[in-house]
Amino acid sequence: AQSVTQPDIHITVSEGASLELRCNYSYGATPYLFWYVQSPGQGLQLLLKYFSGDTLVQGIKGFEAEFKRSQSSFNLRKPSVHWSDAAEYFCAVGNTNAGKSTFGDGTTLTVKP
Amino acid sequence: SQTIHQWPATLVQPVGSPLSLECTVEGTSNPNLYWYRQAAGRGLQLLFYSVGIGQISSEVPQNLSASRPQDRQFILSSKKLLLSDSGFYLCAWIWGGTANTEAFFGQGTRLTVV
């Protein structure tokens, strides 16, 4: 069975600092991996996705993620966080039907001024 | 452009009452549509998905049902709500199977069953 673990429930960073959100997955085949962001009381927005090829993927809003097969990880990074990045972030793993992905429980990001 | 609408935004319903949540999309035809539920502090749980009119796949057994009466309309229903049906419900349109995957989510419905 596939699963996703986001070890950090809550992370606080200062504005302008770098960010890394962790994601570990379990999947029996080549995984398709996604990161989503959710603002309070809103739907999700797809930040980036990994299917194959280059293990470092670029997304929207200045985010990137690196796929490391040996560590079963797909961590999300941003070099300099902005106050508007405060939100909840979800990692997901699945196959070609992205809608049937398994989601992690999310990491809440707080940005200090 | 593609948009997805979901309503109502919030709903408070008594136990045993019926439920109808509606989701519509614009800017596409024959979309793959999904209903998710999100419990507090948790990720999304897939409830139903549909690849076309009248085609519904249920992912988990529950007190809810879904229907796809029109190409761009997806409805989540219940005949009698339970307290455990409370949660945040999201409709999504997700397409593409590889690097061209895109996902559009509605704004969600906060359902409280009292």
mmCIF file of C-alpha atoms in Angstrom:
data_model
loop_
_atom_site.group_PDB
_atom_site.id
_atom_site.type_symbol
_atom_site.label_atom_id
_atom_site.label_comp_id
_atom_site.label_asym_id
_atom_site.label_seq_id
_atom_site.Cartn_x
_atom_site.Cartn_y
_atom_site.Cartn_z
ATOM 1 C CA ALA A 1 0.000 0.000 0.000
ATOM 2 C CA GLN A 2 1.173 3.483 -0.716
ATOM 3 C CA SER A 3 1.654 6.034 2.032
ATOM 4 C CA VAL A 4 3.061 9.486 2.641
ATOM 5 C CA THR A 5 4.645 10.807 5.808
ATOM 6 C CA GLN A 6 5.183 14.477 6.478
ATOM 7 C CA PRO A 7 7.195 14.375 9.706
ATOM 8 C CA ASP A 8 6.745 18.032 10.625
ATOM 9 C CA ILE A 9 3.240 19.018 11.641
ATOM 10 C CA HIS A 10 4.156 22.665 12.098
ATOM 11 C CA ILE A 11 7.162 24.724 11.003
ATOM 12 C CA THR A 12 7.914 28.349 11.763
ATOM 13 C CA VAL A 13 10.457 30.327 9.761
ATOM 14 C CA SER A 14 11.369 33.992 9.578
ATOM 15 C CA GLU A 15 10.546 35.939 6.468
ATOM 16 C CA GLY A 16 13.490 35.819 4.096
ATOM 17 C CA ALA A 17 14.837 32.588 5.559
ATOM 18 C CA SER A 18 15.107 29.374 3.592
ATOM 19 C CA LEU A 19 12.539 26.632 3.878
ATOM 20 C CA GLU A 20 12.556 22.877 3.578
ATOM 21 C CA LEU A 21 9.467 20.753 4.120
ATOM 22 C CA ARG A 22 10.019 17.044 4.381
ATOM 23 C CA CYS A 23 8.080 14.300 2.641
ATOM 24 C CA ASN A 24 8.744 10.567 2.745
ATOM 25 C CA TYR A 25 6.739 8.123 0.723
ATOM 26 C CA SER A 26 6.172 4.419 0.369
ATOM 27 C CA TYR A 27 5.201 3.169 -3.058
ATOM 28 C CA GLY A 28 5.638 -0.128 -4.819
ATOM 29 C CA ALA A 29 6.510 1.211 -8.241
ATOM 30 C CA THR A 30 7.950 4.352 -9.746
ATOM 31 C CA PRO A 31 6.128 7.089 -7.867
ATOM 32 C CA TYR A 32 4.472 10.168 -9.214
ATOM 33 C CA LEU A 33 4.883 12.849 -6.565
ATOM 34 C CA PHE A 34 3.100 16.119 -5.947
ATOM 35 C CA TRP A 35 3.186 19.088 -3.624
ATOM 36 C CA TYR A 36 0.072 21.151 -2.991
ATOM 37 C CA VAL A 37 -0.524 24.308 -0.968
ATOM 38 C CA GLN A 38 -3.734 25.181 0.839
ATOM 39 C CA SER A 39 -4.562 28.581 2.274
ATOM 40 C CA PRO A 40 -6.948 28.583 5.266
ATOM 41 C CA GLY A 41 -10.465 27.588 4.311
ATOM 42 C CA GLN A 42 -9.563 27.240 0.647
ATOM 43 C CA GLY A 43 -9.019 24.545 -1.909
ATOM 44 C CA LEU A 44 -5.621 23.178 -2.886
ATOM 45 C CA GLN A 45 -3.257 24.541 -5.487
ATOM 46 C CA LEU A 46 -0.748 22.326 -7.270
ATOM 47 C CA LEU A 47 2.787 23.638 -6.664
ATOM 48 C CA LEU A 48 4.815 21.090 -8.588
ATOM 49 C CA LYS A 49 4.971 17.490 -9.697
ATOM 50 C CA TYR A 50 7.537 14.814 -10.439
ATOM 51 C CA PHE A 51 7.005 12.052 -12.968
ATOM 52 C CA SER A 52 10.397 11.167 -14.336
ATOM 53 C CA GLY A 53 13.646 12.638 -15.559
ATOM 54 C CA ASP A 54 15.425 15.403 -13.727
ATOM 55 C CA THR A 55 15.114 14.772 -10.013
ATOM 56 C CA LEU A 56 15.028 18.484 -9.195
ATOM 57 C CA VAL A 57 11.719 19.961 -10.265
ATOM 58 C CA GLN A 58 10.713 23.580 -10.351
ATOM 59 C CA GLY A 59 7.256 24.761 -9.465
ATOM 60 C CA ILE A 60 5.253 27.904 -9.092
ATOM 61 C CA LYS A 61 5.857 30.664 -6.544
ATOM 62 C CA GLY A 62 9.597 29.962 -6.443
ATOM 63 C CA PHE A 63 9.311 26.456 -4.969
ATOM 64 C CA GLU A 64 11.362 23.460 -5.957
ATOM 65 C CA ALA A 65 11.506 19.852 -4.832
ATOM 66 C CA GLU A 66 14.071 17.118 -5.118
ATOM 67 C CA PHE A 67 13.242 13.466 -5.642
ATOM 68 C CA LYS A 68 15.657 11.104 -3.900
ATOM 69 C CA ARG A 69 14.796 7.516 -4.671
ATOM 70 C CA SER A 70 17.385 6.088 -2.241
ATOM 71 C CA GLN A 71 15.781 8.003 0.621
ATOM 72 C CA SER A 72 12.179 7.711 -0.594
ATOM 73 C CA SER A 73 11.914 11.434 -0.157
ATOM 74 C CA PHE A 74 10.516 14.393 -2.057
ATOM 75 C CA ASN A 75 11.343 17.471 0.007
ATOM 76 C CA LEU A 76 10.023 20.898 -0.871
ATOM 77 C CA ARG A 77 12.334 23.905 -0.713
ATOM 78 C CA LYS A 78 12.289 27.638 -1.153
ATOM 79 C CA PRO A 79 15.380 29.851 -0.831
ATOM 80 C CA SER A 80 13.617 32.857 0.691
ATOM 81 C CA VAL A 81 10.207 32.667 2.284
ATOM 82 C CA HIS A 82 7.641 35.441 1.952
ATOM 83 C CA TRP A 83 4.863 36.156 4.435
ATOM 84 C CA SER A 84 2.340 35.112 1.798
ATOM 85 C CA ASP A 85 3.783 31.577 1.847
ATOM 86 C CA ALA A 86 2.133 30.928 5.215
ATOM 87 C CA ALA A 87 -0.256 28.057 4.506
ATOM 88 C CA GLU A 88 -0.586 24.315 4.779
ATOM 89 C CA TYR A 89 1.452 22.134 2.456
ATOM 90 C CA PHE A 90 0.568 18.629 1.350
ATOM 91 C CA CYS A 91 2.729 16.010 -0.289
ATOM 92 C CA ALA A 92 1.038 13.294 -2.326
ATOM 93 C CA VAL A 93 2.119 10.113 -4.102
ATOM 94 C CA GLY A 94 0.334 8.207 -6.815
ATOM 95 C CA ASN A 95 0.379 7.000 -10.382
ATOM 96 C CA THR A 96 -0.889 8.341 -13.674
ATOM 97 C CA ASN A 97 -4.294 9.037 -12.125
ATOM 98 C CA ALA A 98 -3.163 11.965 -10.035
ATOM 99 C CA GLY A 99 -6.598 12.324 -8.507
ATOM 100 C CA LYS A 100 -6.221 8.979 -6.768
ATOM 101 C CA SER A 101 -3.031 9.987 -4.997
ATOM 102 C CA THR A 102 -2.438 9.319 -1.331
ATOM 103 C CA PHE A 103 -1.954 12.521 0.622
ATOM 104 C CA GLY A 104 0.153 13.210 3.663
ATOM 105 C CA ASP A 105 -1.377 14.891 6.686
ATOM 106 C CA GLY A 106 0.219 18.203 5.833
ATOM 107 C CA THR A 107 2.698 20.657 7.312
ATOM 108 C CA THR A 108 1.522 24.043 8.511
ATOM 109 C CA LEU A 109 3.969 26.825 7.739
ATOM 110 C CA THR A 110 4.015 29.978 9.844
ATOM 111 C CA VAL A 111 6.141 32.906 8.670
ATOM 112 C CA LYS A 112 7.462 35.328 11.305
ATOM 113 C CA PRO A 113 7.979 38.967 10.284
ATOM 114 C CA SER B 1 -9.936 29.610 -18.972
ATOM 115 C CA GLN B 2 -10.639 26.690 -16.682
ATOM 116 C CA THR B 3 -12.532 27.335 -13.474
ATOM 117 C CA ILE B 4 -14.267 25.187 -10.919
ATOM 118 C CA HIS B 5 -17.149 26.279 -8.735
ATOM 119 C CA GLN B 6 -18.304 24.612 -5.569
ATOM 120 C CA TRP B 7 -21.145 25.578 -3.275
ATOM 121 C CA PRO B 8 -22.234 26.244 -0.657
ATOM 122 C CA ALA B 9 -19.143 27.424 1.212
ATOM 123 C CA THR B 10 -20.510 26.516 4.619
ATOM 124 C CA LEU B 11 -23.397 24.375 5.725
ATOM 125 C CA VAL B 12 -24.838 23.413 9.084
ATOM 126 C CA GLN B 13 -27.242 20.525 8.914
ATOM 127 C CA PRO B 14 -29.037 18.460 11.567
ATOM 128 C CA VAL B 15 -28.414 14.750 11.905
ATOM 129 C CA GLY B 16 -30.723 12.797 9.637
ATOM 130 C CA SER B 17 -31.221 15.587 7.114
ATOM 131 C CA PRO B 18 -30.318 15.234 3.416
ATOM 132 C CA LEU B 19 -27.271 16.748 1.765
ATOM 133 C CA SER B 20 -26.517 18.046 -1.681
ATOM 134 C CA LEU B 21 -23.211 19.683 -2.595
ATOM 135 C CA GLU B 22 -22.684 20.823 -6.143
ATOM 136 C CA CYS B 23 -19.568 21.279 -8.224
ATOM 137 C CA THR B 24 -19.380 22.635 -11.755
ATOM 138 C CA VAL B 25 -16.472 23.269 -14.085
ATOM 139 C CA GLU B 26 -16.005 25.682 -16.953
ATOM 140 C CA GLY B 27 -13.578 25.787 -19.811
ATOM 141 C CA THR B 28 -13.352 22.098 -20.584
ATOM 142 C CA SER B 29 -15.342 19.064 -21.647
ATOM 143 C CA ASN B 30 -15.399 15.526 -20.282
ATOM 144 C CA PRO B 31 -13.313 16.367 -17.216
ATOM 145 C CA ASN B 32 -12.231 13.843 -14.608
ATOM 146 C CA LEU B 33 -13.872 15.024 -11.401
ATOM 147 C CA TYR B 34 -13.197 14.104 -7.792
ATOM 148 C CA TRP B 35 -14.805 14.544 -4.367
ATOM 149 C CA TYR B 36 -12.536 14.569 -1.329
ATOM 150 C CA ARG B 37 -13.097 14.940 2.379
ATOM 151 C CA GLN B 38 -10.554 16.572 4.621
ATOM 152 C CA ALA B 39 -10.697 15.948 8.352
ATOM 153 C CA ALA B 40 -9.157 18.533 10.676
ATOM 154 C CA GLY B 41 -5.358 18.337 10.588
ATOM 155 C CA ARG B 42 -5.370 15.619 7.967
ATOM 156 C CA GLY B 43 -4.787 15.236 4.286
ATOM 157 C CA LEU B 44 -7.393 14.550 1.661
ATOM 158 C CA GLN B 45 -9.347 11.327 1.476
ATOM 159 C CA LEU B 46 -10.749 10.466 -1.931
ATOM 160 C CA LEU B 47 -14.470 9.710 -1.752
ATOM 161 C CA PHE B 48 -15.616 9.471 -5.369
ATOM 162 C CA TYR B 49 -14.365 10.110 -8.841
ATOM 163 C CA SER B 50 -16.001 10.285 -12.222
ATOM 164 C CA VAL B 51 -14.612 10.040 -15.735
ATOM 165 C CA GLY B 52 -17.888 10.856 -17.478
ATOM 166 C CA ILE B 53 -21.646 11.281 -17.260
ATOM 167 C CA GLY B 54 -23.206 8.617 -15.091
ATOM 168 C CA GLN B 55 -19.816 7.028 -14.307
ATOM 169 C CA ILE B 56 -19.049 7.049 -10.601
ATOM 170 C CA SER B 57 -16.344 5.177 -8.720
ATOM 171 C CA SER B 58 -16.554 4.973 -4.954
ATOM 172 C CA GLU B 59 -13.329 4.720 -3.040
ATOM 173 C CA VAL B 60 -14.595 4.143 0.485
ATOM 174 C CA PRO B 61 -17.863 2.740 1.816
ATOM 175 C CA GLN B 62 -19.852 5.442 3.536
ATOM 176 C CA ASN B 63 -23.072 7.286 4.007
ATOM 177 C CA LEU B 64 -22.551 9.422 0.921
ATOM 178 C CA SER B 65 -23.207 9.057 -2.787
ATOM 179 C CA ALA B 66 -22.219 10.956 -5.889
ATOM 180 C CA SER B 67 -23.796 11.613 -9.248
ATOM 181 C CA ARG B 68 -22.678 13.069 -12.576
ATOM 182 C CA PRO B 69 -25.895 14.192 -14.288
ATOM 183 C CA GLN B 70 -24.128 16.460 -16.788
ATOM 184 C CA ASP B 71 -20.668 16.536 -18.287
ATOM 185 C CA ARG B 72 -19.458 19.414 -16.132
ATOM 186 C CA GLN B 73 -21.527 18.814 -12.997
ATOM 187 C CA PHE B 74 -20.658 16.595 -10.066
ATOM 188 C CA ILE B 75 -22.919 16.267 -7.030
ATOM 189 C CA LEU B 76 -22.247 14.828 -3.589
ATOM 190 C CA SER B 77 -25.327 13.665 -1.701
ATOM 191 C CA SER B 78 -26.607 11.946 1.358
ATOM 192 C CA LYS B 79 -30.110 10.850 2.271
ATOM 193 C CA LYS B 80 -29.482 11.068 6.022
ATOM 194 C CA LEU B 81 -26.480 12.808 7.470
ATOM 195 C CA LEU B 82 -24.496 11.401 10.379
ATOM 196 C CA LEU B 83 -22.389 13.338 12.862
ATOM 197 C CA SER B 84 -19.325 11.658 11.357
ATOM 198 C CA ASP B 85 -20.079 13.273 7.981
ATOM 199 C CA SER B 86 -18.841 16.615 9.313
ATOM 200 C CA GLY B 87 -15.748 17.862 7.535
ATOM 201 C CA PHE B 88 -14.343 19.939 4.747
ATOM 202 C CA TYR B 89 -15.381 18.703 1.318
ATOM 203 C CA LEU B 90 -13.457 19.532 -1.807
ATOM 204 C CA CYS B 91 -14.280 19.047 -5.439
ATOM 205 C CA ALA B 92 -11.424 18.818 -7.894
ATOM 206 C CA TRP B 93 -10.834 18.609 -11.610
ATOM 207 C CA ILE B 94 -7.570 16.835 -12.332
ATOM 208 C CA TRP B 95 -6.316 16.005 -15.790
ATOM 209 C CA GLY B 96 -3.238 14.738 -17.469
ATOM 210 C CA GLY B 97 -1.334 11.602 -16.613
ATOM 211 C CA THR B 98 2.238 12.701 -16.755
ATOM 212 C CA ALA B 99 4.173 15.915 -16.714
ATOM 213 C CA ASN B 100 1.195 17.821 -18.060
ATOM 214 C CA THR B 101 -0.938 17.047 -15.018
ATOM 215 C CA GLU B 102 -2.941 19.959 -13.738
ATOM 216 C CA ALA B 103 -5.273 20.126 -10.761
ATOM 217 C CA PHE B 104 -7.984 22.633 -9.993
ATOM 218 C CA PHE B 105 -9.800 22.581 -6.680
ATOM 219 C CA GLY B 106 -12.993 24.253 -5.610
ATOM 220 C CA GLN B 107 -13.042 26.501 -2.586
ATOM 221 C CA GLY B 108 -14.466 23.764 -0.423
ATOM 222 C CA THR B 109 -17.581 23.290 1.693
ATOM 223 C CA ARG B 110 -17.349 23.277 5.466
ATOM 224 C CA LEU B 111 -20.091 20.883 6.594
ATOM 225 C CA THR B 112 -21.081 20.717 10.237
ATOM 226 C CA VAL B 113 -23.628 18.120 11.230
ATOM 227 C CA VAL B 114 -25.319 18.942 14.524
#
